[in-house]
Amino acid sequence: MGSKRDEPERLEAARLAAHLQPRLQEQGVRRVTITWVNHAGSTLVKVVPLERLAAVARDGVGFSPVSDAWRVDGVPDPAHPQAVPDGDLRLVPDLRALLPIESESGWAWAPADRWCRDGSLYPLDQRGFCHRMQTRLKAAGVEVTMGFEIEWVVASPEADRSPAPAIAGGPYGADRLVNGFDYVAALSACLDAAGLPWLQIHPEYGPGQFELSLAAADPLTAADRQIVARLLIQRITHRFGWQAMFDPLPDPAQVGNGGHLHLSVHRQGAPLLEGGDGAAGLPSAGEGLIGSLLHHLPALLAISCPLAISYDRLKPGCWSAPFQAWGVENREAALRLIPAAADGAPAHLEMKVADLSANPYLVCGSVLALIEEALGQPRPLPAPVVGDPSLMPTPPERLPASLEVASEAFASCRPLASAMGERLHHSLVATQHAECRRADTIKEASHGDRL
């Protein structure tokens, strides 16, 4: 995908759609869901009939740029620079990523890139940013694979802020799996039918909580898979008369939902997280990479944990990793190194400080930008933490405890500002400020109710 969508590229997209259409019809597909994700992490959608797919692949469908001014509650923030009625963008589906998500009901899905009417890529397009960073690293001989974990609570439909779990059973318990056999079977069958590779599903620690681990892929595909997997989870949960809650903290009295990111890195075919003489077998480039990611983690937090309530989840002693620390197989470290011998997979790094309120394209693109910076400017790696960091005689530095503090770090982070470009970076800072104002209004209203 280049920065300009010229006529030959548009015609080629139309030809690809025309080629796909007969096969999709045979599979029962009658309509295509096109999604994009705004700054607030909300997945937005337009639906087109299959017979229009070639035209849409060529010309896109329209939507206002205002969507990036929306807060998580769908209300546009009047102070946001995108909160204007002017302009139009073209949502162009990426047909290479198209999946028949529920062909028996006639549905397929494709992610969209947002283009300006003159054929240039919209500077604020989050998926385009992720793609651009992936392409830049690949051109430099750097291959990154990523995969998301998705945690959610299966709750009764009347659940609000204190969800009533719809499936009983203990933490990681076989009893919860037995009680939810039909649900998990339906979900796994749906994932298989959509051609979405997954590694495991299991009951999580919290009441009614489950986790799905998706197979690793290139970063853009990993972000796409996270979006479509969440749609399928919602669809299956709704079929059972329940609701899927992905909120960072559905119940303040329980653990929250994470959206952890796993990644591995190779340069010129050589792994950067194993095979060296450093800590835990890290080569020097891998040490510098983790050291740089660790250094910029406060800024990255504003992208990976973008809601005010995200920071209520990041508490010591809850295995949510609120410290600026790394460790080897340490689940209280913000960056957890998983050596190659652990599960047969290549050595990889888990970023635990991420939740599902984040835009996955921004998360993946931002991590890629910091990897690019790290390979050119590696930073020293401190010793790994062992045990619970909060119990250490001198605990590591705490990560930002609020979105306000994380946003300040993000606003001053040169590598992210340079990679994103001024417009996208400035727009995201405005979105973070809007979320802080929204949260403050809720707190003030709650305080007034108690008086």
XYZ file of N, CA, C and O in Angstrom, residues 172-314:
572
model
N -9.667 -20.459 36.363
C -9.033 -21.435 35.472
C -9.662 -22.822 35.608
O -9.051 -23.829 35.257
N -10.890 -22.876 36.107
C -11.472 -24.135 36.543
C -12.074 -24.982 35.441
O -12.749 -24.487 34.536
N -11.874 -26.286 35.579
C -12.537 -27.230 34.682
C -14.048 -27.164 34.864
O -14.799 -27.435 33.915
N -14.513 -26.797 36.083
C -15.958 -26.694 36.289
C -16.550 -25.586 35.428
O -17.642 -25.738 34.874
N -15.812 -24.469 35.265
C -16.322 -23.405 34.395
C -16.340 -23.850 32.941
O -17.273 -23.513 32.187
N -15.330 -24.615 32.538
C -15.326 -25.109 31.167
C -16.470 -26.088 30.946
O -17.154 -26.040 29.914
N -16.708 -26.988 31.905
C -17.820 -27.940 31.778
C -19.134 -27.192 31.687
O -19.994 -27.488 30.841
N -19.329 -26.199 32.555
C -20.564 -25.415 32.523
C -20.712 -24.627 31.218
O -21.831 -24.337 30.796
N -19.572 -24.298 30.586
C -19.609 -23.519 29.354
C -19.202 -24.295 28.122
O -18.818 -23.697 27.104
N -19.297 -25.643 28.183
C -18.881 -26.470 27.049
C -19.536 -26.021 25.739
O -18.865 -25.853 24.714
N -20.856 -25.859 25.766
C -21.565 -25.510 24.532
C -21.115 -24.147 24.014
O -20.966 -23.952 22.797
N -20.882 -23.225 24.925
C -20.447 -21.877 24.540
C -19.058 -21.919 23.901
O -18.843 -21.363 22.816
N -18.106 -22.582 24.556
C -16.743 -22.643 24.031
C -16.707 -23.427 22.718
O -15.972 -23.065 21.782
N -17.512 -24.494 22.621
C -17.566 -25.255 21.373
C -18.094 -24.393 20.229
O -17.567 -24.430 19.109
N -19.144 -23.621 20.505
C -19.712 -22.752 19.468
C -18.715 -21.679 19.046
O -18.578 -21.364 17.859
N -18.004 -21.129 20.019
C -17.020 -20.088 19.699
C -15.869 -20.650 18.884
O -15.476 -20.069 17.859
N -15.321 -21.783 19.303
C -14.196 -22.358 18.566
C -14.613 -22.770 17.160
O -13.848 -22.598 16.200
N -15.832 -23.284 17.001
C -16.322 -23.646 15.666
C -16.462 -22.409 14.787
O -16.172 -22.447 13.582
N -16.895 -21.315 15.392
C -17.051 -20.065 14.648
C -15.692 -19.537 14.198
O -15.533 -19.077 13.060
N -14.689 -19.600 15.074
C -13.337 -19.172 14.716
C -12.788 -20.030 13.577
O -12.193 -19.514 12.623
N -13.008 -21.342 13.661
C -12.524 -22.253 12.624
C -13.203 -21.977 11.283
O -12.550 -21.963 10.230
N -14.507 -21.753 11.329
C -15.253 -21.509 10.087
C -14.802 -20.221 9.405
O -14.825 -20.111 8.179
N -14.376 -19.259 10.208
C -13.904 -17.992 9.660
C -12.460 -18.070 9.186
O -11.942 -17.118 8.595
N -11.788 -19.203 9.465
C -10.386 -19.332 9.085
C -9.461 -18.486 9.945
O -8.428 -18.007 9.471
N -9.831 -18.319 11.222
C -9.060 -17.481 12.136
C -8.209 -18.381 13.036
O -8.739 -19.053 13.919
N -6.892 -18.434 12.846
C -6.056 -19.356 13.629
C -5.988 -18.948 15.105
O -5.756 -17.774 15.416
N -6.195 -19.903 15.994
C -6.114 -19.620 17.421
C -5.295 -20.705 18.102
O -5.161 -21.817 17.589
N -4.743 -20.350 19.262
C -3.852 -21.265 19.972
C -4.540 -21.951 21.134
O -4.353 -23.145 21.346
N -5.318 -21.209 21.899
C -5.995 -21.815 23.057
C -7.115 -20.904 23.554
O -7.094 -19.694 23.348
N -8.095 -21.545 24.206
C -9.162 -20.854 24.933
C -9.204 -21.475 26.320
O -9.128 -22.704 26.451
N -9.332 -20.656 27.346
C -9.437 -21.234 28.683
C -10.181 -20.278 29.615
O -10.230 -19.060 29.377
N -10.774 -20.807 30.684
C -11.343 -19.942 31.712
C -10.215 -19.151 32.366
O -9.145 -19.694 32.654
N -10.449 -17.863 32.595
C -9.451 -17.011 33.243
C -9.735 -16.912 34.736
O -10.605 -17.605 35.266
N -9.012 -16.022 35.408
C -9.078 -15.936 36.859
C -10.409 -15.364 37.369
O -10.999 -15.866 38.319
N -10.907 -14.314 36.723
C -12.093 -13.622 37.222
C -13.370 -14.411 37.002
O -13.454 -15.285 36.124
N -14.423 -14.103 37.762
C -15.717 -14.774 37.593
C -16.253 -14.592 36.172
O -16.333 -13.461 35.672
N -16.600 -15.693 35.533
C -17.162 -15.637 34.188
C -16.188 -15.190 33.117
O -16.598 -14.907 31.992
N -14.891 -15.156 33.434
C -13.899 -14.613 32.510
C -13.248 -15.732 31.679
O -12.977 -16.820 32.184
N -13.015 -15.438 30.392
C -12.338 -16.356 29.488
C -11.204 -15.621 28.778
O -11.167 -14.384 28.749
N -10.308 -16.416 28.209
C -9.208 -15.848 27.421
C -9.031 -16.642 26.142
O -9.088 -17.874 26.141
N -8.807 -15.919 25.052
C -8.502 -16.503 23.749
C -7.137 -15.997 23.309
O -6.882 -14.790 23.320
N -6.242 -16.913 22.938
C -4.932 -16.552 22.405
C -4.945 -16.782 20.903
O -5.224 -17.893 20.437
N -4.619 -15.751 20.148
C -4.604 -15.837 18.695
C -3.200 -16.175 18.202
O -2.201 -15.805 18.820
N -3.137 -16.873 17.074
C -1.851 -17.249 16.496
C -1.110 -16.012 16.023
O -1.706 -15.010 15.611
N 0.220 -16.082 16.077
C 1.056 -14.958 15.667
C 1.029 -14.798 14.147
O 0.853 -15.758 13.395
N 1.230 -13.548 13.726
C 1.248 -13.215 12.302
C 2.021 -11.908 12.156
O 2.550 -11.372 13.138
N 2.085 -11.391 10.949
C 2.664 -10.062 10.801
C 1.798 -9.059 11.564
O 0.616 -9.317 11.831
N 2.337 -7.911 11.970
C 1.592 -6.993 12.854
C 0.241 -6.541 12.308
O -0.731 -6.466 13.062
N 0.160 -6.235 11.013
C -1.112 -5.778 10.460
C -2.159 -6.876 10.546
O -3.307 -6.639 10.936
N -1.771 -8.101 10.210
C -2.700 -9.227 10.300
C -3.090 -9.502 11.743
O -4.244 -9.829 12.037
N -2.128 -9.370 12.670
C -2.425 -9.577 14.089
C -3.495 -8.604 14.566
O -4.425 -8.979 15.295
N -3.383 -7.342 14.164
C -4.384 -6.346 14.553
C -5.734 -6.648 13.913
O -6.780 -6.551 14.557
N -5.721 -7.028 12.625
C -6.965 -7.423 11.955
C -7.640 -8.577 12.697
O -8.856 -8.575 12.925
N -6.842 -9.573 13.056
C -7.399 -10.756 13.718
C -8.009 -10.403 15.072
O -9.026 -10.988 15.468
N -7.389 -9.475 15.777
C -7.961 -9.094 17.071
C -9.354 -8.489 16.884
O -10.279 -8.786 17.637
N -9.505 -7.662 15.859
C -10.804 -7.020 15.608
C -11.862 -8.059 15.251
O -12.960 -8.079 15.833
N -11.566 -8.934 14.303
C -12.589 -9.885 13.867
C -12.868 -10.922 14.947
O -14.020 -11.372 15.116
N -11.857 -11.297 15.744
C -12.103 -12.247 16.831
C -13.061 -11.661 17.854
O -13.960 -12.358 18.353
N -12.915 -10.395 18.164
C -13.836 -9.759 19.118
C -15.260 -9.714 18.557
O -16.233 -9.909 19.293
N -15.397 -9.464 17.262
C -16.730 -9.479 16.646
C -17.368 -10.860 16.769
O -18.564 -10.984 17.083
N -16.583 -11.890 16.549
C -17.113 -13.256 16.634
C -17.450 -13.628 18.070
O -18.457 -14.305 18.322
N -16.623 -13.202 19.018
C -16.932 -13.448 20.434
C -18.253 -12.783 20.801
O -19.120 -13.386 21.460
N -18.428 -11.544 20.376
C -19.694 -10.839 20.657
C -20.873 -11.564 20.025
O -21.936 -11.693 20.638
N -20.683 -12.024 18.794
C -21.773 -12.687 18.068
C -22.202 -13.976 18.771
O -23.393 -14.204 19.015
N -21.244 -14.820 19.128
C -21.571 -16.084 19.777
C -22.156 -15.838 21.169
O -23.131 -16.499 21.572
N -21.596 -14.903 21.907
C -22.110 -14.610 23.252
C -23.552 -14.122 23.177
O -24.402 -14.522 23.993
N -23.839 -13.281 22.195
C -25.213 -12.787 22.016
C -26.164 -13.923 21.681
O -27.324 -13.937 22.132
N -25.718 -14.891 20.902
C -26.569 -16.037 20.558
C -27.035 -16.794 21.800
O -28.118 -17.372 21.820
N -26.184 -16.820 22.818
C -26.521 -17.523 24.052
C -27.335 -16.648 25.009
O -27.676 -17.090 26.107
N -27.652 -15.434 24.592
C -28.432 -14.541 25.434
C -27.605 -13.823 26.485
O -28.166 -13.277 27.443
N -26.275 -13.797 26.312
C -25.375 -13.155 27.261
C -24.694 -11.967 26.585
O -24.951 -11.675 25.420
N -23.834 -11.279 27.328
C -23.045 -10.216 26.725
C -21.570 -10.434 27.037
O -21.215 -10.948 28.096
N -20.728 -10.069 26.091
C -19.283 -10.153 26.253
C -18.767 -8.789 26.669
O -18.975 -7.799 25.963
N -18.095 -8.735 27.806
C -17.581 -7.479 28.345
C -16.065 -7.484 28.226
O -15.386 -8.266 28.884
N -15.544 -6.584 27.372
C -14.103 -6.471 27.165
C -13.497 -5.324 27.971
O -12.292 -5.064 27.858
N -14.299 -4.622 28.766
C -13.851 -3.441 29.485
C -12.594 -3.726 30.301
O -12.432 -4.837 30.834
N -11.706 -2.737 30.463
C -10.509 -2.959 31.283
C -10.833 -3.385 32.714
O -10.088 -4.164 33.299
N -11.944 -2.886 33.260
C -12.303 -3.231 34.636
C -13.828 -3.272 34.763
O -14.450 -2.330 35.267
N -14.472 -4.359 34.300
C -15.935 -4.433 34.374
C -16.467 -4.330 35.798
O -17.542 -3.787 36.024
N -15.709 -4.877 36.749
C -16.126 -4.868 38.151
C -14.921 -4.434 38.995
O -13.901 -5.137 39.028
N -15.001 -3.278 39.670
C -13.855 -2.804 40.465
C -13.419 -3.778 41.547
O -12.277 -3.711 42.015
N -14.300 -4.690 41.940
C -13.953 -5.645 42.990
C -13.232 -6.879 42.443
O -12.819 -7.743 43.213
N -13.106 -6.978 41.100
C -12.497 -8.159 40.485
C -11.300 -7.749 39.626
O -11.028 -6.552 39.445
N -10.598 -8.752 39.102
C -9.516 -8.454 38.166
C -10.118 -7.934 36.860
O -11.293 -8.157 36.567
N -9.318 -7.243 36.084
C -9.809 -6.685 34.836
C -9.463 -7.549 33.638
O -8.934 -8.657 33.762
N -9.771 -7.009 32.453
C -9.497 -7.687 31.191
C -8.268 -7.069 30.530
O -8.206 -5.854 30.336
N -7.314 -7.902 30.174
C -6.161 -7.442 29.431
C -6.290 -7.766 27.958
O -7.161 -8.527 27.536
N -5.400 -7.170 27.182
C -5.282 -7.476 25.756
C -3.814 -7.586 25.421
O -3.298 -6.851 24.591
N -3.128 -8.506 26.112
C -1.674 -8.596 26.043
C -1.197 -8.842 24.608
O -1.849 -9.536 23.830
N -0.026 -8.280 24.316
C 0.575 -8.412 22.988
C 1.861 -9.226 23.085
O 2.743 -8.918 23.885
N 1.964 -10.285 22.272
C 3.181 -11.084 22.181
C 3.894 -10.743 20.876
O 3.249 -10.560 19.832
N 5.224 -10.666 20.921
C 5.963 -10.323 19.714
C 7.324 -10.992 19.688
O 7.932 -11.243 20.736
N 7.775 -11.322 18.496
C 9.136 -11.808 18.282
C 9.741 -10.993 17.149
O 9.022 -10.466 16.290
N 11.080 -10.894 17.139
C 11.777 -10.018 16.202
C 12.963 -10.764 15.595
O 13.743 -11.401 16.311
N 13.081 -10.691 14.268
C 14.233 -11.216 13.551
C 14.826 -10.106 12.683
O 14.079 -9.297 12.119
N 16.151 -10.075 12.585
C 16.818 -9.129 11.686
C 17.746 -9.908 10.772
O 18.607 -10.648 11.248
N 17.554 -9.738 9.472
C 18.302 -10.498 8.466
C 18.226 -11.995 8.762
O 19.193 -12.740 8.583
N 17.041 -12.439 9.247
C 16.794 -13.842 9.508
C 17.255 -14.337 10.859
O 16.944 -15.471 11.246
N 17.993 -13.523 11.616
C 18.520 -13.952 12.915
C 17.599 -13.465 14.030
O 17.216 -12.293 14.058
N 17.240 -14.343 14.984
C 16.369 -13.919 16.083
C 17.088 -12.951 17.010
O 18.274 -13.121 17.301
N 16.357 -11.954 17.489
C 16.944 -10.953 18.376
C 16.593 -11.176 19.842
O 17.032 -10.396 20.700
N 15.815 -12.209 20.138
C 15.429 -12.452 21.522
C 15.958 -13.790 22.044
O 15.516 -14.274 23.078
N 16.895 -14.390 21.329
C 17.485 -15.656 21.772
C 18.818 -15.865 21.060
O 19.149 -15.165 20.098
N 19.596 -16.824 21.593
C 20.834 -17.214 20.934
C 22.034 -16.353 21.253
O 23.061 -16.450 20.561
N 21.933 -15.515 22.298
C 23.050 -14.655 22.653
C 23.673 -15.033 23.987
O 23.306 -16.032 24.610
N 24.597 -14.192 24.441
C 25.309 -14.437 25.689
C 24.842 -13.525 26.817
O 25.415 -13.559 27.905
N 23.804 -12.733 26.557
C 23.336 -11.809 27.573
C 22.342 -12.446 28.521
O 22.195 -13.681 28.576
N 21.654 -11.602 29.259
C 20.657 -12.080 30.214
C 19.620 -12.932 29.513
O 19.090 -12.565 28.464
N 19.338 -14.126 30.083
C 18.332 -15.050 29.553
C 18.589 -15.414 28.099
O 17.655 -15.692 27.347
N 19.874 -15.413 27.689
C 20.222 -15.794 26.325
C 19.982 -14.718 25.295
O 19.967 -15.001 24.090
N 19.823 -13.465 25.730
C 19.587 -12.381 24.785
C 20.879 -11.965 24.096
O 21.915 -11.814 24.743
N 20.860 -11.753 22.775
C 21.991 -11.100 22.117
C 21.998 -9.620 22.477
O 21.006 -9.087 22.995
N 23.084 -8.922 22.190
C 23.187 -7.515 22.578
C 22.093 -6.671 21.943
O 21.545 -5.763 22.576
N 21.735 -6.985 20.681
C 20.671 -6.215 20.021
C 19.332 -6.432 20.716
O 18.520 -5.509 20.812
N 19.097 -7.652 21.196
C 17.863 -7.928 21.922
C 17.817 -7.213 23.252
O 16.761 -6.721 23.672
N 18.964 -7.148 23.944
C 19.011 -6.396 25.194
C 18.702 -4.922 24.950
O 17.929 -4.299 25.695
N 19.309 -4.363 23.904
C 19.054 -2.961 23.589
C 17.610 -2.708 23.187
O 17.038 -1.658 23.498
N 17.014 -3.693 22.496
C 15.620 -3.560 22.070
C 14.688 -3.527 23.278
O 13.832 -2.633 23.392
N 14.846 -4.491 24.193
C 13.983 -4.522 25.377
C 14.249 -3.303 26.241
O 13.316 -2.701 26.798
N 15.529 -2.893 26.353
C 15.848 -1.705 27.131
C 15.165 -0.465 26.589
O 14.677 0.380 27.351
N 15.098 -0.341 25.269
C 14.453 0.821 24.661
C 12.934 0.779 24.839
O 12.308 1.793 25.158
N 12.348 -0.396 24.625
C 10.908 -0.528 24.854
C 10.566 -0.190 26.303
O 9.567 0.489 26.581
N 11.390 -0.661 27.220
C 11.158 -0.395 28.638
C 11.248 1.100 28.920
O 10.427 1.654 29.668
N 12.213 1.765 28.314
C 12.384 3.206 28.515
C 11.159 3.984 28.053
O 10.745 4.954 28.711
N 10.584 3.583 26.918
C 9.463 4.329 26.337
C 8.100 3.802 26.796
O 7.064 4.294 26.316
N 8.081 2.844 27.705
C 6.814 2.241 28.113
C 5.818 3.255 28.688
O 4.615 3.151 28.418
N 6.243 4.252 29.473
C 5.263 5.236 29.950
C 4.521 5.947 28.824
O 3.314 6.184 28.917
N 5.231 6.273 27.727
C 4.576 6.919 26.585
C 3.673 5.947 25.851
O 2.555 6.289 25.430
N 4.148 4.711 25.691
C 3.359 3.696 24.985
C 2.071 3.379 25.732
O 1.058 3.009 25.124
N 2.091 3.554 27.050
C 0.917 3.251 27.869
C -0.303 4.067 27.452
O -1.433 3.593 27.528
N -0.091 5.299 26.989
C -1.210 6.139 26.567
C -1.932 5.558 25.359
O -3.116 5.842 25.133
N -1.230 4.726 24.572
C -1.826 4.052 23.415
C -2.408 2.710 23.810
O -3.520 2.351 23.407
N -1.681 1.944 24.608
C -2.106 0.571 24.925
C -3.130 0.508 26.051
O -3.849 -0.489 26.171
N -3.209 1.541 26.873
C -4.191 1.635 27.969
C -4.833 3.022 27.903
O -4.519 3.902 28.712
N -5.734 3.262 26.938
C -6.139 4.627 26.611
C -7.319 5.187 27.397
O -7.718 6.325 27.149
N -7.913 4.414 28.303
C -9.030 4.919 29.087
C -8.575 5.262 30.500
O -7.631 4.667 31.023
N -9.265 6.188 31.124
C -8.942 6.535 32.509
C -9.052 5.316 33.413
O -8.218 5.098 34.303
N -10.063 4.486 33.163
C -10.279 3.315 34.019
C -9.215 2.241 33.782
O -9.026 1.340 34.610
N -8.485 2.328 32.658
C -7.409 1.376 32.409
C -6.402 1.382 33.554
O -5.812 0.351 33.883
N -6.222 2.533 34.171
C -5.194 2.675 35.204
C -5.680 2.189 36.565
O -4.862 1.937 37.457
N -6.990 2.021 36.706
C -7.510 1.372 37.914
C -7.239 -0.130 37.881
O -7.263 -0.788 38.919
N -7.026 -0.674 36.682
C -6.703 -2.099 36.542
C -5.244 -2.379 36.879
O -4.905 -3.472 37.363
N -4.375 -1.389 36.639
C -2.940 -1.587 36.805
C -2.553 -1.351 38.259
O -2.067 -0.281 38.631
